């Protein structure tokens, strides 16, 4: 299995430090303002965030309008996402290169600051294409 970077407590703290830096906040503002407008999600759609981390980008979507799902290779990060998001999002530990979902299960699949952490981004993109019905969105801001 391809591993890439799997966040633990130390790497999560380093990423969080960047995330709260002036550059990180500027990038997150850009992401927050642009993603919902670019994706144009429709009520009732199923949205999967691959490499969801602690759920920052899933929290951009209203769980009363969409079915929200996240997958991340790090059990540590998934636990933190569950603490943050509760039962509003279905979260799983899993690999971007081998998504634990059925073909065409989601309307939208998101990769936001994920591909750069993978050893095999092409395999992950193929998996996203397999599980997505409508669109795969790739956002790389670092």
mmCIF file of N, CA and C in Angstrom:
data_model
loop_
_atom_site.group_PDB
_atom_site.id
_atom_site.type_symbol
_atom_site.label_atom_id
_atom_site.label_comp_id
_atom_site.label_asym_id
_atom_site.label_seq_id
_atom_site.Cartn_x
_atom_site.Cartn_y
_atom_site.Cartn_z
ATOM 1 N N UNK A 1 0.851 -1.184 0.000
ATOM 2 C CA UNK A 1 0.000 0.000 0.000
ATOM 3 C C UNK A 1 0.891 1.240 0.000
ATOM 4 N N UNK A 2 0.529 2.203 -0.790
ATOM 5 C CA UNK A 2 1.239 3.475 -0.864
ATOM 6 C C UNK A 2 0.882 4.275 0.385
ATOM 7 N N UNK A 3 1.860 4.907 0.989
ATOM 8 C CA UNK A 3 1.611 5.555 2.271
ATOM 9 C C UNK A 3 1.501 7.074 2.196
ATOM 10 N N UNK A 4 2.432 7.771 1.580
ATOM 11 C CA UNK A 4 2.403 9.222 1.647
ATOM 12 C C UNK A 4 2.597 9.684 3.081
ATOM 13 N N UNK A 5 2.225 10.903 3.364
ATOM 14 C CA UNK A 5 2.313 11.433 4.722
ATOM 15 C C UNK A 5 1.007 11.152 5.446
ATOM 16 N N UNK A 6 1.098 10.456 6.558
ATOM 17 C CA UNK A 6 -0.070 10.208 7.403
ATOM 18 C C UNK A 6 0.132 11.034 8.659
ATOM 19 N N UNK A 7 -0.780 11.949 8.890
ATOM 20 C CA UNK A 7 -0.627 12.889 9.987
ATOM 21 C C UNK A 7 -0.732 12.188 11.339
ATOM 22 N N UNK A 8 0.219 12.512 12.200
ATOM 23 C CA UNK A 8 0.167 12.136 13.603
ATOM 24 C C UNK A 8 0.096 13.442 14.393
ATOM 25 N N UNK A 9 0.227 13.366 15.693
ATOM 26 C CA UNK A 9 0.129 14.577 16.505
ATOM 27 C C UNK A 9 1.143 15.637 16.121
ATOM 28 N N UNK A 10 2.389 15.225 15.868
ATOM 29 C CA UNK A 10 3.454 16.183 15.532
ATOM 30 C C UNK A 10 3.191 16.850 14.179
ATOM 31 N N UNK A 11 2.923 16.053 13.155
ATOM 32 C CA UNK A 11 2.698 16.643 11.833
ATOM 33 C C UNK A 11 1.414 17.461 11.808
ATOM 34 N N UNK A 12 0.409 17.052 12.572
ATOM 35 C CA UNK A 12 -0.831 17.834 12.649
ATOM 36 C C UNK A 12 -0.564 19.201 13.265
ATOM 37 N N UNK A 13 0.277 19.249 14.305
ATOM 38 C CA UNK A 13 0.626 20.534 14.930
ATOM 39 C C UNK A 13 1.384 21.428 13.955
ATOM 40 N N UNK A 14 2.310 20.853 13.175
ATOM 41 C CA UNK A 14 3.050 21.646 12.186
ATOM 42 C C UNK A 14 2.109 22.226 11.137
ATOM 43 N N UNK A 15 1.188 21.409 10.641
ATOM 44 C CA UNK A 15 0.233 21.881 9.636
ATOM 45 C C UNK A 15 -0.682 22.948 10.242
ATOM 46 N N UNK A 16 -1.103 22.727 11.470
ATOM 47 C CA UNK A 16 -1.964 23.695 12.150
ATOM 48 C C UNK A 16 -1.248 25.027 12.342
ATOM 49 N N UNK A 17 0.044 25.003 12.633
ATOM 50 C CA UNK A 17 0.822 26.229 12.764
ATOM 51 C C UNK A 17 0.807 27.003 11.448
ATOM 52 N N UNK A 18 1.043 26.282 10.331
ATOM 53 C CA UNK A 18 0.976 26.939 9.023
ATOM 54 C C UNK A 18 -0.442 27.449 8.759
ATOM 55 N N UNK A 19 -1.433 26.627 9.052
ATOM 56 C CA UNK A 19 -2.836 26.959 8.790
ATOM 57 C C UNK A 19 -3.234 28.269 9.478
ATOM 58 N N UNK A 20 -2.717 28.522 10.679
ATOM 59 C CA UNK A 20 -3.057 29.729 11.432
ATOM 60 C C UNK A 20 -2.084 30.876 11.192
ATOM 61 N N UNK A 21 -1.090 30.678 10.321
ATOM 62 C CA UNK A 21 -0.171 31.759 9.969
ATOM 63 C C UNK A 21 -0.882 32.733 9.028
ATOM 64 N N UNK A 22 -0.334 33.925 8.831
ATOM 65 C CA UNK A 22 -0.963 34.866 7.889
ATOM 66 C C UNK A 22 -1.131 34.270 6.489
ATOM 67 N N UNK A 23 -0.130 33.521 6.027
ATOM 68 C CA UNK A 23 -0.246 32.901 4.700
ATOM 69 C C UNK A 23 -1.332 31.831 4.686
ATOM 70 N N UNK A 24 -1.367 31.015 5.715
ATOM 71 C CA UNK A 24 -2.378 29.963 5.811
ATOM 72 C C UNK A 24 -3.777 30.536 5.896
ATOM 73 N N UNK A 25 -3.961 31.587 6.688
ATOM 74 C CA UNK A 25 -5.286 32.222 6.800
ATOM 75 C C UNK A 25 -5.705 32.837 5.476
ATOM 76 N N UNK A 26 -4.766 33.438 4.755
ATOM 77 C CA UNK A 26 -5.088 34.025 3.449
ATOM 78 C C UNK A 26 -5.519 32.937 2.473
ATOM 79 N N UNK A 27 -4.801 31.829 2.450
ATOM 80 C CA UNK A 27 -5.179 30.721 1.569
ATOM 81 C C UNK A 27 -6.532 30.158 1.954
ATOM 82 N N UNK A 28 -6.783 29.995 3.240
ATOM 83 C CA UNK A 28 -8.063 29.435 3.680
ATOM 84 C C UNK A 28 -9.216 30.373 3.340
ATOM 85 N N UNK A 29 -9.007 31.664 3.425
ATOM 86 C CA UNK A 29 -10.041 32.620 3.020
ATOM 87 C C UNK A 29 -10.358 32.448 1.540
ATOM 88 N N UNK A 30 -9.328 32.304 0.736
ATOM 89 C CA UNK A 30 -9.522 32.073 -0.697
ATOM 90 C C UNK A 30 -10.329 30.800 -0.932
ATOM 91 N N UNK A 31 -9.966 29.729 -0.248
ATOM 92 C CA UNK A 31 -10.668 28.448 -0.389
ATOM 93 C C UNK A 31 -12.113 28.584 0.067
ATOM 94 N N UNK A 32 -12.320 29.171 1.227
ATOM 95 C CA UNK A 32 -13.659 29.303 1.791
ATOM 96 C C UNK A 32 -14.588 30.091 0.885
ATOM 97 N N UNK A 33 -14.066 31.131 0.274
ATOM 98 C CA UNK A 33 -14.901 31.966 -0.578
ATOM 99 C C UNK A 33 -15.129 31.356 -1.951
ATOM 100 N N UNK A 34 -14.192 30.566 -2.441
ATOM 101 C CA UNK A 34 -14.301 30.100 -3.826
ATOM 102 C C UNK A 34 -14.923 28.721 -3.991
ATOM 103 N N UNK A 35 -14.693 27.809 -3.071
ATOM 104 C CA UNK A 35 -15.127 26.430 -3.289
ATOM 105 C C UNK A 35 -16.632 26.285 -3.471
ATOM 106 N N UNK A 36 -17.455 26.773 -2.557
ATOM 107 C CA UNK A 36 -18.897 26.591 -2.789
ATOM 108 C C UNK A 36 -19.369 27.224 -4.108
ATOM 109 N N UNK A 37 -18.820 28.373 -4.462
ATOM 110 C CA UNK A 37 -19.217 29.028 -5.712
ATOM 111 C C UNK A 37 -18.753 28.236 -6.932
ATOM 112 N N UNK A 38 -17.547 27.686 -6.894
ATOM 113 C CA UNK A 38 -17.026 26.917 -8.019
ATOM 114 C C UNK A 38 -17.752 25.584 -8.199
ATOM 115 N N UNK A 39 -18.116 24.946 -7.103
ATOM 116 C CA UNK A 39 -18.729 23.619 -7.174
ATOM 117 C C UNK A 39 -20.219 23.654 -7.492
ATOM 118 N N UNK A 40 -20.884 24.706 -7.076
ATOM 119 C CA UNK A 40 -22.338 24.820 -7.246
ATOM 120 C C UNK A 40 -23.063 23.545 -6.815
ATOM 121 N N UNK A 41 -22.863 23.117 -5.567
ATOM 122 C CA UNK A 41 -23.549 21.893 -5.126
ATOM 123 C C UNK A 41 -25.062 22.102 -5.080
ATOM 124 N N UNK A 42 -25.788 21.043 -5.390
ATOM 125 C CA UNK A 42 -27.247 21.077 -5.391
ATOM 126 C C UNK A 42 -27.758 20.390 -4.134
ATOM 127 N N UNK A 43 -28.850 20.890 -3.557
ATOM 128 C CA UNK A 43 -29.409 20.231 -2.365
ATOM 129 C C UNK A 43 -29.617 18.732 -2.611
ATOM 130 N N UNK A 44 -29.264 17.948 -1.606
ATOM 131 C CA UNK A 44 -29.413 16.507 -1.683
ATOM 132 C C UNK A 44 -28.203 15.779 -2.231
ATOM 133 N N UNK A 45 -27.213 16.512 -2.749
ATOM 134 C CA UNK A 45 -26.042 15.848 -3.312
ATOM 135 C C UNK A 45 -25.170 15.255 -2.213
ATOM 136 N N UNK A 46 -24.428 14.233 -2.610
ATOM 137 C CA UNK A 46 -23.473 13.547 -1.737
ATOM 138 C C UNK A 46 -22.087 14.076 -2.061
ATOM 139 N N UNK A 47 -21.393 14.589 -1.029
ATOM 140 C CA UNK A 47 -20.080 15.215 -1.208
ATOM 141 C C UNK A 47 -19.060 14.454 -0.374
ATOM 142 N N UNK A 48 -17.958 14.044 -1.025
ATOM 143 C CA UNK A 48 -16.866 13.342 -0.354
ATOM 144 C C UNK A 48 -15.622 14.219 -0.383
ATOM 145 N N UNK A 49 -15.019 14.435 0.787
ATOM 146 C CA UNK A 49 -13.744 15.136 0.890
ATOM 147 C C UNK A 49 -12.659 14.097 1.155
ATOM 148 N N UNK A 50 -11.780 13.893 0.181
ATOM 149 C CA UNK A 50 -10.685 12.931 0.296
ATOM 150 C C UNK A 50 -9.496 13.650 0.925
ATOM 151 N N UNK A 51 -8.974 13.069 2.010
ATOM 152 C CA UNK A 51 -7.936 13.759 2.775
ATOM 153 C C UNK A 51 -8.579 14.872 3.581
ATOM 154 N N UNK A 52 -9.693 14.539 4.213
ATOM 155 C CA UNK A 52 -10.544 15.550 4.864
ATOM 156 C C UNK A 52 -9.907 16.209 6.074
ATOM 157 N N UNK A 53 -8.835 15.623 6.596
ATOM 158 C CA UNK A 53 -8.221 16.220 7.778
ATOM 159 C C UNK A 53 -9.239 16.356 8.900
ATOM 160 N N UNK A 54 -9.221 17.478 9.569
ATOM 161 C CA UNK A 54 -10.125 17.709 10.696
ATOM 162 C C UNK A 54 -11.494 18.220 10.264
ATOM 163 N N UNK A 55 -11.742 18.262 8.958
ATOM 164 C CA UNK A 55 -13.068 18.626 8.465
ATOM 165 C C UNK A 55 -13.265 20.089 8.151
ATOM 166 N N UNK A 56 -12.171 20.841 8.034
ATOM 167 C CA UNK A 56 -12.298 22.279 7.759
ATOM 168 C C UNK A 56 -13.128 22.551 6.515
ATOM 169 N N UNK A 57 -12.899 21.796 5.462
ATOM 170 C CA UNK A 57 -13.593 22.076 4.203
ATOM 171 C C UNK A 57 -14.984 21.471 4.173
ATOM 172 N N UNK A 58 -15.192 20.384 4.885
ATOM 173 C CA UNK A 58 -16.543 19.837 4.988
ATOM 174 C C UNK A 58 -17.464 20.804 5.727
ATOM 175 N N UNK A 59 -16.895 21.576 6.650
ATOM 176 C CA UNK A 59 -17.712 22.518 7.413
ATOM 177 C C UNK A 59 -18.188 23.697 6.560
ATOM 178 N N UNK A 60 -17.711 23.800 5.311
ATOM 179 C CA UNK A 60 -18.195 24.845 4.406
ATOM 180 C C UNK A 60 -19.596 24.533 3.884
ATOM 181 N N UNK A 61 -20.021 23.279 4.025
ATOM 182 C CA UNK A 61 -21.290 22.834 3.468
ATOM 183 C C UNK A 61 -22.300 22.572 4.581
ATOM 184 N N UNK A 62 -23.531 22.971 4.347
ATOM 185 C CA UNK A 62 -24.614 22.802 5.319
ATOM 186 C C UNK A 62 -25.071 21.345 5.315
ATOM 187 N N UNK A 63 -24.888 20.631 6.441
ATOM 188 C CA UNK A 63 -25.260 19.212 6.470
ATOM 189 C C UNK A 63 -26.767 18.974 6.364
ATOM 190 N N UNK A 64 -27.572 20.018 6.509
ATOM 191 C CA UNK A 64 -29.011 19.832 6.305
ATOM 192 C C UNK A 64 -29.359 19.855 4.816
ATOM 193 N N UNK A 65 -28.424 20.332 3.971
ATOM 194 C CA UNK A 65 -28.662 20.387 2.532
ATOM 195 C C UNK A 65 -27.956 19.276 1.755
ATOM 196 N N UNK A 66 -26.849 18.768 2.304
ATOM 197 C CA UNK A 66 -26.022 17.799 1.591
ATOM 198 C C UNK A 66 -25.699 16.623 2.499
ATOM 199 N N UNK A 67 -25.428 15.475 1.899
ATOM 200 C CA UNK A 67 -24.885 14.332 2.633
ATOM 201 C C UNK A 67 -23.372 14.445 2.538
ATOM 202 N N UNK A 68 -22.724 14.572 3.686
ATOM 203 C CA UNK A 68 -21.293 14.870 3.726
ATOM 204 C C UNK A 68 -20.492 13.672 4.232
ATOM 205 N N UNK A 69 -19.368 13.414 3.539
ATOM 206 C CA UNK A 69 -18.508 12.280 3.851
ATOM 207 C C UNK A 69 -17.054 12.735 3.799
ATOM 208 N N UNK A 70 -16.244 12.152 4.657
ATOM 209 C CA UNK A 70 -14.822 12.443 4.638
ATOM 210 C C UNK A 70 -14.029 11.163 4.820
ATOM 211 N N UNK A 71 -12.886 11.112 4.185
ATOM 212 C CA UNK A 71 -11.970 9.984 4.337
ATOM 213 C C UNK A 71 -10.561 10.537 4.503
ATOM 214 N N UNK A 72 -9.814 9.930 5.413
ATOM 215 C CA UNK A 72 -8.437 10.337 5.654
ATOM 216 C C UNK A 72 -7.670 9.096 6.110
ATOM 217 N N UNK A 73 -6.398 9.017 5.759
ATOM 218 C CA UNK A 73 -5.577 7.863 6.119
ATOM 219 C C UNK A 73 -5.175 7.862 7.590
ATOM 220 N N UNK A 74 -5.337 8.973 8.266
ATOM 221 C CA UNK A 74 -4.876 9.088 9.646
ATOM 222 C C UNK A 74 -6.008 8.850 10.649
ATOM 223 N N UNK A 75 -5.937 7.753 11.419
ATOM 224 C CA UNK A 75 -6.928 7.545 12.480
ATOM 225 C C UNK A 75 -6.922 8.691 13.491
ATOM 226 N N UNK A 76 -5.739 9.231 13.767
ATOM 227 C CA UNK A 76 -5.613 10.360 14.695
ATOM 228 C C UNK A 76 -6.441 11.553 14.211
ATOM 229 N N UNK A 77 -6.314 11.887 12.935
ATOM 230 C CA UNK A 77 -7.020 13.038 12.372
ATOM 231 C C UNK A 77 -8.516 12.762 12.275
ATOM 232 N N UNK A 78 -8.903 11.551 11.919
ATOM 233 C CA UNK A 78 -10.332 11.216 11.854
ATOM 234 C C UNK A 78 -10.965 11.354 13.241
ATOM 235 N N UNK A 79 -10.266 10.941 14.280
ATOM 236 C CA UNK A 79 -10.793 11.125 15.650
ATOM 237 C C UNK A 79 -11.020 12.611 15.932
ATOM 238 N N UNK A 80 -10.061 13.440 15.553
ATOM 239 C CA UNK A 80 -10.206 14.887 15.774
ATOM 240 C C UNK A 80 -11.363 15.452 14.957
ATOM 241 N N UNK A 81 -11.530 14.972 13.725
ATOM 242 C CA UNK A 81 -12.651 15.433 12.895
ATOM 243 C C UNK A 81 -13.981 15.034 13.521
ATOM 244 N N UNK A 82 -14.064 13.825 14.065
ATOM 245 C CA UNK A 82 -15.306 13.378 14.723
ATOM 246 C C UNK A 82 -15.624 14.248 15.934
ATOM 247 N N UNK A 83 -14.594 14.596 16.694
ATOM 248 C CA UNK A 83 -14.804 15.480 17.849
ATOM 249 C C UNK A 83 -15.341 16.831 17.398
ATOM 250 N N UNK A 84 -14.844 17.301 16.281
ATOM 251 C CA UNK A 84 -15.229 18.626 15.783
ATOM 252 C C UNK A 84 -16.591 18.620 15.101
ATOM 253 N N UNK A 85 -16.858 17.603 14.279
ATOM 254 C CA UNK A 85 -18.057 17.601 13.438
ATOM 255 C C UNK A 85 -19.202 16.762 13.989
ATOM 256 N N UNK A 86 -18.919 15.922 14.968
ATOM 257 C CA UNK A 86 -19.975 15.075 15.520
ATOM 258 C C UNK A 86 -20.537 14.132 14.475
ATOM 259 N N UNK A 87 -21.838 13.945 14.503
ATOM 260 C CA UNK A 87 -22.473 13.008 13.582
ATOM 261 C C UNK A 87 -23.025 13.688 12.328
ATOM 262 N N UNK A 88 -22.633 14.936 12.073
ATOM 263 C CA UNK A 88 -23.106 15.654 10.878
ATOM 264 C C UNK A 88 -22.425 15.164 9.603
ATOM 265 N N UNK A 89 -21.315 14.437 9.762
ATOM 266 C CA UNK A 89 -20.530 13.971 8.622
ATOM 267 C C UNK A 89 -20.177 12.509 8.860
ATOM 268 N N UNK A 90 -20.251 11.687 7.816
ATOM 269 C CA UNK A 90 -19.835 10.290 7.880
ATOM 270 C C UNK A 90 -18.341 10.244 7.574
ATOM 271 N N UNK A 91 -17.538 9.867 8.550
ATOM 272 C CA UNK A 91 -16.076 9.878 8.422
ATOM 273 C C UNK A 91 -15.516 8.466 8.470
ATOM 274 N N UNK A 92 -14.517 8.204 7.613
ATOM 275 C CA UNK A 92 -13.882 6.888 7.568
ATOM 276 C C UNK A 92 -12.373 7.049 7.470
ATOM 277 N N UNK A 93 -11.670 6.088 8.047
ATOM 278 C CA UNK A 93 -10.242 5.968 7.810
ATOM 279 C C UNK A 93 -10.101 5.174 6.520
ATOM 280 N N UNK A 94 -9.317 5.702 5.593
ATOM 281 C CA UNK A 94 -9.126 5.008 4.330
ATOM 282 C C UNK A 94 -8.080 5.706 3.488
ATOM 283 N N UNK A 95 -7.675 5.036 2.424
ATOM 284 C CA UNK A 95 -6.619 5.510 1.544
ATOM 285 C C UNK A 95 -7.208 6.188 0.323
ATOM 286 N N UNK A 96 -6.663 7.323 -0.054
ATOM 287 C CA UNK A 96 -7.093 8.020 -1.267
ATOM 288 C C UNK A 96 -6.857 7.151 -2.501
ATOM 289 N N UNK A 97 -5.830 6.319 -2.452
ATOM 290 C CA UNK A 97 -5.491 5.460 -3.592
ATOM 291 C C UNK A 97 -6.341 4.198 -3.664
ATOM 292 N N UNK A 98 -7.184 3.966 -2.662
ATOM 293 C CA UNK A 98 -8.053 2.781 -2.619
ATOM 294 C C UNK A 98 -9.302 3.134 -1.813
ATOM 295 N N UNK A 99 -10.139 4.006 -2.368
ATOM 296 C CA UNK A 99 -11.293 4.531 -1.635
ATOM 297 C C UNK A 99 -12.295 3.433 -1.297
ATOM 298 N N UNK A 100 -12.761 3.402 -0.036
ATOM 299 C CA UNK A 100 -13.668 2.344 0.419
ATOM 300 C C UNK A 100 -15.140 2.646 0.100
ATOM 301 N N UNK A 101 -15.411 2.970 -1.173
ATOM 302 C CA UNK A 101 -16.757 3.346 -1.585
ATOM 303 C C UNK A 101 -17.094 2.692 -2.924
ATOM 304 N N UNK A 102 -18.378 2.658 -3.226
ATOM 305 C CA UNK A 102 -18.866 2.067 -4.473
ATOM 306 C C UNK A 102 -18.654 3.021 -5.645
ATOM 307 N N UNK A 103 -18.689 2.489 -6.849
ATOM 308 C CA UNK A 103 -18.618 3.300 -8.061
ATOM 309 C C UNK A 103 -19.786 4.287 -8.082
ATOM 310 N N UNK A 104 -19.516 5.516 -8.505
ATOM 311 C CA UNK A 104 -20.539 6.558 -8.664
ATOM 312 C C UNK A 104 -21.347 6.831 -7.395
ATOM 313 N N UNK A 105 -20.748 6.663 -6.246
ATOM 314 C CA UNK A 105 -21.463 6.841 -4.976
ATOM 315 C C UNK A 105 -21.662 8.316 -4.609
ATOM 316 N N UNK A 106 -20.815 9.212 -5.137
ATOM 317 C CA UNK A 106 -20.863 10.616 -4.749
ATOM 318 C C UNK A 106 -21.074 11.507 -5.960
ATOM 319 N N UNK A 107 -21.762 12.617 -5.725
ATOM 320 C CA UNK A 107 -21.933 13.605 -6.785
ATOM 321 C C UNK A 107 -20.645 14.402 -6.967
ATOM 322 N N UNK A 108 -20.048 14.808 -5.855
ATOM 323 C CA UNK A 108 -18.827 15.621 -5.875
ATOM 324 C C UNK A 108 -17.762 14.959 -5.013
ATOM 325 N N UNK A 109 -16.550 14.930 -5.526
ATOM 326 C CA UNK A 109 -15.407 14.448 -4.759
ATOM 327 C C UNK A 109 -14.393 15.581 -4.725
ATOM 328 N N UNK A 110 -13.927 15.908 -3.528
ATOM 329 C CA UNK A 110 -13.001 17.021 -3.334
ATOM 330 C C UNK A 110 -11.618 16.528 -2.928
ATOM 331 N N UNK A 111 -10.607 17.145 -3.501
ATOM 332 C CA UNK A 111 -9.222 17.016 -3.052
ATOM 333 C C UNK A 111 -8.758 18.437 -2.780
ATOM 334 N N UNK A 112 -8.709 18.832 -1.534
ATOM 335 C CA UNK A 112 -8.262 20.179 -1.201
ATOM 336 C C UNK A 112 -7.008 20.036 -0.345
ATOM 337 N N UNK A 113 -5.895 20.441 -0.902
ATOM 338 C CA UNK A 113 -4.597 20.292 -0.226
ATOM 339 C C UNK A 113 -4.367 18.843 0.195
ATOM 340 N N UNK A 114 -4.600 17.933 -0.714
ATOM 341 C CA UNK A 114 -4.423 16.508 -0.438
ATOM 342 C C UNK A 114 -3.396 15.869 -1.356
ATOM 343 N N UNK A 115 -3.485 16.128 -2.637
ATOM 344 C CA UNK A 115 -2.634 15.419 -3.603
ATOM 345 C C UNK A 115 -1.147 15.580 -3.310
ATOM 346 N N UNK A 116 -0.761 16.728 -2.783
ATOM 347 C CA UNK A 116 0.661 16.959 -2.520
ATOM 348 C C UNK A 116 1.208 16.114 -1.370
ATOM 349 N N UNK A 117 0.319 15.457 -0.612
ATOM 350 C CA UNK A 117 0.751 14.600 0.493
ATOM 351 C C UNK A 117 0.787 13.126 0.108
ATOM 352 N N UNK A 118 0.403 12.788 -1.123
ATOM 353 C CA UNK A 118 0.299 11.395 -1.548
ATOM 354 C C UNK A 118 1.529 10.951 -2.326
ATOM 355 N N UNK A 119 1.892 9.683 -2.186
ATOM 356 C CA UNK A 119 2.975 9.109 -2.988
ATOM 357 C C UNK A 119 2.506 8.812 -4.412
ATOM 358 N N UNK A 120 1.202 8.524 -4.586
ATOM 359 C CA UNK A 120 0.685 8.161 -5.902
ATOM 360 C C UNK A 120 -0.599 8.947 -6.202
ATOM 361 N N UNK A 121 -0.475 10.240 -6.511
ATOM 362 C CA UNK A 121 -1.659 11.052 -6.758
ATOM 363 C C UNK A 121 -2.488 10.573 -7.951
ATOM 364 N N UNK A 122 -1.855 9.984 -8.962
ATOM 365 C CA UNK A 122 -2.606 9.503 -10.115
ATOM 366 C C UNK A 122 -3.574 8.390 -9.709
ATOM 367 N N UNK A 123 -3.128 7.468 -8.868
ATOM 368 C CA UNK A 123 -4.015 6.403 -8.385
ATOM 369 C C UNK A 123 -5.193 7.000 -7.616
ATOM 370 N N UNK A 124 -4.929 8.026 -6.812
ATOM 371 C CA UNK A 124 -5.998 8.677 -6.057
ATOM 372 C C UNK A 124 -6.997 9.356 -6.997
ATOM 373 N N UNK A 125 -6.499 9.992 -8.036
ATOM 374 C CA UNK A 125 -7.394 10.642 -8.994
ATOM 375 C C UNK A 125 -8.246 9.613 -9.743
ATOM 376 N N UNK A 126 -7.668 8.471 -10.073
ATOM 377 C CA UNK A 126 -8.441 7.407 -10.717
ATOM 378 C C UNK A 126 -9.542 6.916 -9.789
ATOM 379 N N UNK A 127 -9.231 6.784 -8.518
ATOM 380 C CA UNK A 127 -10.238 6.363 -7.542
ATOM 381 C C UNK A 127 -11.346 7.407 -7.424
ATOM 382 N N UNK A 128 -10.967 8.672 -7.409
ATOM 383 C CA UNK A 128 -11.968 9.744 -7.330
ATOM 384 C C UNK A 128 -12.892 9.694 -8.543
ATOM 385 N N UNK A 129 -12.314 9.489 -9.718
ATOM 386 C CA UNK A 129 -13.125 9.377 -10.926
ATOM 387 C C UNK A 129 -14.075 8.193 -10.867
ATOM 388 N N UNK A 130 -13.662 7.135 -10.208
ATOM 389 C CA UNK A 130 -14.503 5.947 -10.060
ATOM 390 C C UNK A 130 -15.704 6.205 -9.151
ATOM 391 N N UNK A 131 -15.492 6.924 -8.045
ATOM 392 C CA UNK A 131 -16.579 7.105 -7.068
ATOM 393 C C UNK A 131 -17.420 8.352 -7.329
ATOM 394 N N UNK A 132 -16.985 9.225 -8.260
ATOM 395 C CA UNK A 132 -17.706 10.471 -8.540
ATOM 396 C C UNK A 132 -18.670 10.304 -9.712
ATOM 397 N N UNK A 133 -19.868 10.843 -9.529
ATOM 398 C CA UNK A 133 -20.848 10.868 -10.622
ATOM 399 C C UNK A 133 -20.712 12.127 -11.458
ATOM 400 N N UNK A 134 -20.538 13.275 -10.800
ATOM 401 C CA UNK A 134 -20.604 14.550 -11.510
ATOM 402 C C UNK A 134 -19.246 15.233 -11.657
ATOM 403 N N UNK A 135 -18.536 15.423 -10.543
ATOM 404 C CA UNK A 135 -17.307 16.234 -10.610
ATOM 405 C C UNK A 135 -16.277 15.779 -9.578
ATOM 406 N N UNK A 136 -15.022 15.988 -9.967
ATOM 407 C CA UNK A 136 -13.902 15.871 -9.042
ATOM 408 C C UNK A 136 -13.260 17.252 -9.008
ATOM 409 N N UNK A 137 -13.154 17.816 -7.812
ATOM 410 C CA UNK A 137 -12.579 19.149 -7.645
ATOM 411 C C UNK A 137 -11.203 18.994 -7.015
ATOM 412 N N UNK A 138 -10.201 19.639 -7.621
ATOM 413 C CA UNK A 138 -8.841 19.614 -7.109
ATOM 414 C C UNK A 138 -8.445 21.027 -6.716
ATOM 415 N N UNK A 139 -8.128 21.195 -5.454
ATOM 416 C CA UNK A 139 -7.670 22.491 -4.957
ATOM 417 C C UNK A 139 -6.310 22.324 -4.297
ATOM 418 N N UNK A 140 -5.310 23.015 -4.817
ATOM 419 C CA UNK A 140 -3.966 22.969 -4.239
ATOM 420 C C UNK A 140 -3.568 24.414 -3.978
ATOM 421 N N UNK A 141 -3.419 24.747 -2.703
ATOM 422 C CA UNK A 141 -3.133 26.140 -2.362
ATOM 423 C C UNK A 141 -1.769 26.341 -1.719
ATOM 424 N N UNK A 142 -1.030 25.265 -1.381
ATOM 425 C CA UNK A 142 0.260 25.513 -0.760
ATOM 426 C C UNK A 142 1.354 25.472 -1.800
#
